[in-house]
PDB file of C-alpha atoms in Angstrom:
ATOM      1  CA  MET Z 304      55.053  63.114 -37.210  1.00 53.00           C
ATOM      2  CA  PRO Z 305      57.036  62.410 -34.087  1.00 51.00           C
ATOM      3  CA  VAL Z 306      55.491  62.158 -30.667  1.00 54.00           C
ATOM      4  CA  ASN Z 307      56.728  64.097 -27.614  1.00 69.00           C
ATOM      5  CA  ARG Z 308      56.357  67.370 -29.469  1.00 84.00           C
ATOM      6  CA  LYS Z 309      54.186  70.388 -28.819  1.00 91.00           C
ATOM      7  CA  TYR Z 310      51.510  71.070 -31.424  1.00 95.00           C
ATOM      8  CA  LEU Z 311      50.292  74.675 -31.683  1.00 97.00           C
ATOM      9  CA  ILE Z 312      46.897  74.460 -33.401  1.00 97.00           C
ATOM     10  CA  ASP Z 313      44.489  76.938 -34.964  1.00 96.00           C
ATOM     11  CA  GLY Z 314      41.406  75.516 -33.249  1.00 94.00           C
ATOM     12  CA  TYR Z 315      38.752  76.556 -35.748  1.00 91.00           C
ATOM     13  CA  ASN Z 316      40.856  75.350 -38.705  1.00 91.00           C
ATOM     14  CA  LEU Z 317      41.009  71.927 -37.060  1.00 93.00           C
ATOM     15  CA  LEU Z 318      37.351  71.996 -36.031  1.00 91.00           C
ATOM     16  CA  TYR Z 319      36.315  72.456 -39.674  1.00 86.00           C
ATOM     17  CA  LYS Z 320      38.476  69.471 -40.710  1.00 84.00           C
ATOM     18  CA  ALA Z 321      37.003  67.123 -38.082  1.00 80.00           C
ATOM     19  CA  PRO Z 322      34.415  65.022 -39.975  1.00 72.00           C
ATOM     20  CA  PHE Z 323      32.492  64.059 -36.843  1.00 70.00           C
ATOM     21  CA  LEU Z 324      31.835  67.776 -36.238  1.00 65.00           C
ATOM     22  CA  THR Z 325      31.251  69.013 -39.786  1.00 60.00           C
ATOM     23  CA  ASP Z 326      28.568  66.352 -40.275  1.00 57.00           C
ATOM     24  CA  ASN Z 327      26.804  67.759 -37.208  1.00 57.00           C
ATOM     25  CA  ASP Z 328      23.996  70.255 -37.843  1.00 58.00           C
ATOM     26  CA  SER Z 329      24.788  72.215 -34.693  1.00 60.00           C
ATOM     27  CA  ASP Z 330      25.629  75.883 -35.162  1.00 68.00           C
ATOM     28  CA  ASN Z 331      26.629  76.115 -31.504  1.00 76.00           C
ATOM     29  CA  PHE Z 332      30.371  76.821 -31.607  1.00 76.00           C
ATOM     30  CA  GLU Z 333      30.763  76.289 -27.862  1.00 80.00           C
ATOM     31  CA  GLU Z 334      29.309  72.790 -28.149  1.00 83.00           C
ATOM     32  CA  GLN Z 335      31.471  72.000 -31.187  1.00 84.00           C
ATOM     33  CA  ARG Z 336      34.625  73.258 -29.438  1.00 86.00           C
ATOM     34  CA  GLU Z 337      33.870  71.078 -26.406  1.00 86.00           C
ATOM     35  CA  ARG Z 338      33.258  68.008 -28.579  1.00 86.00           C
ATOM     36  CA  LEU Z 339      36.545  68.609 -30.397  1.00 89.00           C
ATOM     37  CA  ILE Z 340      38.447  69.046 -27.122  1.00 90.00           C
ATOM     38  CA  ARG Z 341      36.949  65.848 -25.638  1.00 87.00           C
ATOM     39  CA  LYS Z 342      37.979  63.917 -28.749  1.00 87.00           C
ATOM     40  CA  LEU Z 343      41.481  65.404 -28.631  1.00 89.00           C
ATOM     41  CA  VAL Z 344      41.944  64.453 -24.952  1.00 87.00           C
ATOM     42  CA  GLY Z 345      41.841  60.761 -25.891  1.00 82.00           C
ATOM     43  CA  LEU Z 346      43.855  61.149 -29.077  1.00 82.00           C
ATOM     44  CA  SER Z 347      46.608  63.151 -27.378  1.00 82.00           C
ATOM     45  CA  ALA Z 348      46.909  60.494 -24.660  1.00 79.00           C
ATOM     46  CA  ASP Z 349      47.174  57.787 -27.347  1.00 77.00           C
ATOM     47  CA  ARG Z 350      49.973  59.705 -29.090  1.00 78.00           C
ATOM     48  CA  ASN Z 351      51.703  61.049 -25.962  1.00 79.00           C
ATOM     49  CA  ILE Z 352      51.723  64.592 -27.352  1.00 86.00           C
ATOM     50  CA  GLY Z 353      50.970  68.025 -25.971  1.00 89.00           C
ATOM     51  CA  LEU Z 354      48.352  70.099 -27.759  1.00 94.00           C
ATOM     52  CA  HIS Z 355      47.865  73.858 -27.534  1.00 95.00           C
ATOM     53  CA  LEU Z 356      44.602  74.919 -29.202  1.00 95.00           C
ATOM     54  CA  ILE Z 357      44.014  78.562 -30.086  1.00 95.00           C
ATOM     55  CA  PHE Z 358      40.476  79.763 -30.866  1.00 92.00           C
ATOM     56  CA  ASP Z 359      39.501  83.212 -32.145  1.00 88.00           C
ATOM     57  CA  THR Z 360      37.027  84.956 -29.882  1.00 83.00           C
ATOM     58  CA  SER Z 361      35.197  88.225 -29.914  1.00 73.00           C
ATOM     59  CA  CYS Z 362      33.179  87.630 -26.774  1.00 71.00           C
ATOM     60  CA  HIS Z 363      33.891  87.310 -23.080  1.00 60.00           C
ATOM     61  CA  ILE Z 364      35.254  83.777 -22.854  1.00 65.00           C
ATOM     62  CA  ASN Z 365      37.997  83.076 -20.327  1.00 55.00           C
ATOM     63  CA  GLY Z 366      41.439  83.582 -21.828  1.00 69.00           C
ATOM     64  CA  ARG Z 367      42.764  80.097 -21.080  1.00 73.00           C
ATOM     65  CA  SER Z 368      41.617  76.606 -20.080  1.00 80.00           C
ATOM     66  CA  ASN Z 369      43.483  73.402 -19.358  1.00 82.00           C
ATOM     67  CA  TYR Z 370      42.381  69.841 -20.057  1.00 85.00           C
ATOM     68  CA  PRO Z 371      44.325  66.565 -19.760  1.00 86.00           C
ATOM     69  CA  GLY Z 372      47.152  66.937 -22.301  1.00 86.00           C
ATOM     70  CA  ILE Z 373      45.625  70.067 -23.833  1.00 91.00           C
ATOM     71  CA  ARG Z 374      45.937  73.784 -23.237  1.00 92.00           C
ATOM     72  CA  VAL Z 375      43.298  76.058 -24.798  1.00 92.00           C
ATOM     73  CA  ASN Z 376      43.593  79.797 -25.391  1.00 91.00           C
ATOM     74  CA  TYR Z 377      40.842  82.115 -26.604  1.00 90.00           C
ATOM     75  CA  ALA Z 378      42.602  84.871 -28.523  1.00 90.00           C
ATOM     76  CA  LYS Z 379      41.660  88.431 -29.317  1.00 85.00           C
ATOM     77  CA  PRO Z 380      41.933  89.863 -31.922  1.00 84.00           C
ATOM     78  CA  SER Z 381      42.683  86.562 -33.699  1.00 90.00           C
ATOM     79  CA  ALA Z 382      44.144  83.093 -33.377  1.00 93.00           C
ATOM     80  CA  ASP Z 383      46.517  83.923 -36.237  1.00 95.00           C
ATOM     81  CA  ALA Z 384      48.010  86.863 -34.304  1.00 94.00           C
ATOM     82  CA  PHE Z 385      48.460  84.672 -31.203  1.00 94.00           C
ATOM     83  CA  ILE Z 386      50.060  81.862 -33.234  1.00 97.00           C
ATOM     84  CA  ARG Z 387      52.426  84.260 -35.025  1.00 97.00           C
ATOM     85  CA  GLY Z 388      53.501  85.577 -31.616  1.00 96.00           C
ATOM     86  CA  GLU Z 389      54.220  82.039 -30.383  1.00 96.00           C
ATOM     87  CA  ILE Z 390      56.180  81.272 -33.548  1.00 97.00           C
ATOM     88  CA  SER Z 391      58.255  84.437 -33.000  1.00 97.00           C
ATOM     89  CA  LYS Z 392      59.072  83.335 -29.438  1.00 97.00           C
ATOM     90  CA  ASN Z 393      60.017  79.815 -30.590  1.00 96.00           C
ATOM     91  CA  GLN Z 394      62.110  80.394 -33.720  1.00 96.00           C
ATOM     92  CA  ASN Z 395      64.047  77.315 -34.854  1.00 95.00           C
ATOM     93  CA  ASN Z 396      62.341  75.184 -32.176  1.00 95.00           C
ATOM     94  CA  LYS Z 397      62.423  71.655 -33.600  1.00 94.00           C
ATOM     95  CA  ASN Z 398      59.965  70.402 -30.963  1.00 93.00           C
ATOM     96  CA  LEU Z 399      57.185  72.762 -32.078  1.00 95.00           C
ATOM     97  CA  VAL Z 400      54.768  71.959 -34.901  1.00 96.00           C
ATOM     98  CA  VAL Z 401      52.284  74.595 -36.063  1.00 98.00           C
ATOM     99  CA  VAL Z 402      48.954  73.247 -37.324  1.00 97.00           C
ATOM    100  CA  SER Z 403      46.943  75.609 -39.522  1.00 96.00           C
ATOM    101  CA  SER Z 404      45.318  75.534 -42.934  1.00 93.00           C
ATOM    102  CA  ASP Z 405      46.429  79.132 -43.460  1.00 93.00           C
ATOM    103  CA  ARG Z 406      49.465  78.626 -45.689  1.00 93.00           C
ATOM    104  CA  LYS Z 407      49.904  82.283 -46.650  1.00 92.00           C
ATOM    105  CA  ASP Z 408      49.948  83.963 -43.224  1.00 92.00           C
ATOM    106  CA  ILE Z 409      50.879  81.133 -40.855  1.00 96.00           C
ATOM    107  CA  GLY Z 410      52.539  78.358 -42.876  1.00 96.00           C
ATOM    108  CA  ASN Z 411      55.005  80.572 -44.701  1.00 96.00           C
ATOM    109  CA  TYR Z 412      55.792  82.531 -41.529  1.00 97.00           C
ATOM    110  CA  ALA Z 413      56.452  79.325 -39.565  1.00 97.00           C
ATOM    111  CA  LYS Z 414      58.797  78.011 -42.252  1.00 96.00           C
ATOM    112  CA  THR Z 415      60.631  81.359 -42.415  1.00 96.00           C
ATOM    113  CA  CYS Z 416      61.142  81.160 -38.630  1.00 97.00           C
ATOM    114  CA  GLY Z 417      62.424  77.574 -38.773  1.00 97.00           C
ATOM    115  CA  VAL Z 418      59.305  75.994 -37.244  1.00 97.00           C
ATOM    116  CA  GLU Z 419      57.582  72.974 -38.785  1.00 96.00           C
ATOM    117  CA  TRP Z 420      54.120  73.637 -40.248  1.00 97.00           C
ATOM    118  CA  ILE Z 421      51.426  71.201 -41.405  1.00 96.00           C
ATOM    119  CA  THR Z 422      47.836  71.670 -42.515  1.00 96.00           C
ATOM    120  CA  SER Z 423      44.918  70.919 -40.224  1.00 94.00           C
ATOM    121  CA  GLU Z 424      43.795  68.135 -42.541  1.00 93.00           C
ATOM    122  CA  GLU Z 425      47.227  66.444 -42.500  1.00 94.00           C
ATOM    123  CA  PHE Z 426      47.300  66.670 -38.707  1.00 92.00           C
ATOM    124  CA  TRP Z 427      43.748  65.325 -38.295  1.00 89.00           C
ATOM    125  CA  ASN Z 428      44.480  62.366 -40.587  1.00 89.00           C
ATOM    126  CA  TRP Z 429      47.741  61.557 -38.772  1.00 87.00           C
ATOM    127  CA  LEU Z 430      46.162  61.926 -35.346  1.00 83.00           C
ATOM    128  CA  ASN Z 431      43.343  59.524 -36.176  1.00 80.00           C
ATOM    129  CA  LYS Z 432      45.590  56.724 -37.428  1.00 81.00           C
ATOM    130  CA  ARG Z 433      46.140  54.323 -34.563  1.00 66.00           C
ATOM    131  CA  PRO Z 434      49.866  53.962 -33.865  1.00 61.00           C
ATOM    132  CA  LYS Z 435      51.111  50.422 -34.494  1.00 58.00           C
ATOM    133  CA  GLY Z 436      51.424  48.394 -31.319  1.00 54.00           C
ATOM    134  CA  ILE Z 437      49.630  51.018 -29.220  1.00 49.00           C
ATOM    135  CA  ILE Z 438      46.343  50.353 -27.542  1.00 49.00           C
ATOM    136  CA  SER Z 439      44.140  53.396 -27.274  1.00 49.00           C
ATOM    137  CA  ALA Z 440      44.166  54.976 -23.813  1.00 50.00           C
ATOM    138  CA  SER Z 441      40.450  54.352 -23.446  1.00 47.00           C
ATOM    139  CA  LEU Z 442      40.727  50.721 -24.582  1.00 46.00           C
ATOM    140  CA  ASN Z 443      43.680  50.169 -22.250  1.00 46.00           C
ATOM    141  CA  PHE Z 444      41.615  51.395 -19.314  1.00 46.00           C
ATOM    142  CA  GLU Z 445      38.660  49.189 -20.257  1.00 43.00           C
ATOM    143  CA  LYS Z 446      40.853  46.098 -20.648  1.00 46.00           C
ATOM    144  CA  THR Z 447      43.236  46.509 -17.716  1.00 51.00           C
ATOM    145  CA  GLY Z 448      41.502  48.932 -15.360  1.00 53.00           C
ATOM    146  CA  THR Z 449      44.599  51.131 -15.367  1.00 58.00           C
ATOM    147  CA  ALA Z 450      44.813  54.657 -16.669  1.00 59.00           C
ATOM    148  CA  PRO Z 451      47.395  55.799 -19.215  1.00 57.00           C
ATOM    149  CA  PRO Z 452      50.826  56.919 -17.962  1.00 54.00           C
ATOM    150  CA  GLY Z 453      50.728  60.360 -16.363  1.00 57.00           C
ATOM    151  CA  TRP Z 454      46.973  60.209 -15.764  1.00 63.00           C
ATOM    152  CA  SER Z 455      45.907  61.855 -12.528  1.00 65.00           C
ATOM    153  CA  GLU Z 456      42.826  61.934 -10.336  1.00 68.00           C
ATOM    154  CA  ASP Z 457      42.216  65.482 -11.630  1.00 70.00           C
ATOM    155  CA  ASP Z 458      42.070  64.070 -15.158  1.00 69.00           C
ATOM    156  CA  ASP Z 459      39.476  61.503 -14.042  1.00 68.00           C
ATOM    157  CA  ASN Z 460      37.419  64.220 -12.366  1.00 70.00           C
ATOM    158  CA  TRP Z 461      37.584  66.437 -15.446  1.00 70.00           C
ATOM    159  CA  LEU Z 462      36.405  63.609 -17.715  1.00 69.00           C
ATOM    160  CA  GLN Z 463      33.545  62.750 -15.383  1.00 70.00           C
ATOM    161  CA  ARG Z 464      32.405  66.395 -15.411  1.00 71.00           C
ATOM    162  CA  ALA Z 465      32.868  66.761 -19.171  1.00 68.00           C
ATOM    163  CA  PHE Z 466      30.884  63.674 -20.081  1.00 68.00           C
ATOM    164  CA  SER Z 467      28.154  64.155 -17.503  1.00 66.00           C
ATOM    165  CA  LYS Z 468      27.443  67.752 -18.594  1.00 56.00           C
ATOM    166  CA  LYS Z 469      24.279  68.447 -20.451  1.00 49.00           C
ATOM    167  CA  SER Z 470      24.891  71.040 -23.111  1.00 43.00           C
ATOM    168  CA  ASP Z 471      22.319  73.534 -21.804  1.00 44.00           C
ATOM    169  CA  LYS Z 472      24.555  76.524 -22.330  1.00 46.00           C
ATOM    170  CA  LYS Z 473      23.958  78.751 -25.304  1.00 45.00           C
ATOM    171  CA  ASP Z 474      26.965  80.013 -27.204  1.00 43.00           C
ATOM    172  CA  ARG Z 475      27.488  83.524 -25.959  1.00 44.00           C
ATOM    173  CA  CYS Z 476      29.174  84.702 -29.160  1.00 42.00           C
TER     174      CYS Z 476
END
C-alpha cells in the first residue's frame, strides 16, 4: 500500500482487529479508542500517511477531533453512513483508501465508485510491518533528539497530555 495517501477507516472495525486491544479486558470503549489513536499516531508518522478514523456514536461525544496525522469523526447514525458519504464525494479518487471489514455495504460500494478498499485486518497487518530502511518516528527521536518531519510543538504538547492522562473518565455511552 503506497504512502502519501488518505486512509478513511471504520474505527471500530480496526479497533477489533488490533491485538493489543482485543487482548485487553477493558469494556471501556473510550479508553480503547484512545489507546488505538495513540498507537496510530506513531504508526502514521512512520508511514507518512494521513488517517481519518470514523467511529459510530449514539451519545454526546464531540463530532470531530484532531491528533497528529489523524482526524477523528464520531458519526451519527453510523460510521458506515458517514463513510459511504465520503466515498460518494471522492469517486475515482486514487489517493483514497477505504478501510473496513464490511465487504457487503462498504467494500462493494467503494469498488463500484472507483475507490480502493481493503479490510481492517489487511490494513492493520500492513501498518505494523516496519518499512525497510525507515526508523520508527519514536526511535528516531530517541536516537537523534529530533522529531519526525512535519512535527510541531502542538504535536509534542498533545502527546504529553495524552500520555500523562490518567484514564479516570467513564465511557459515557
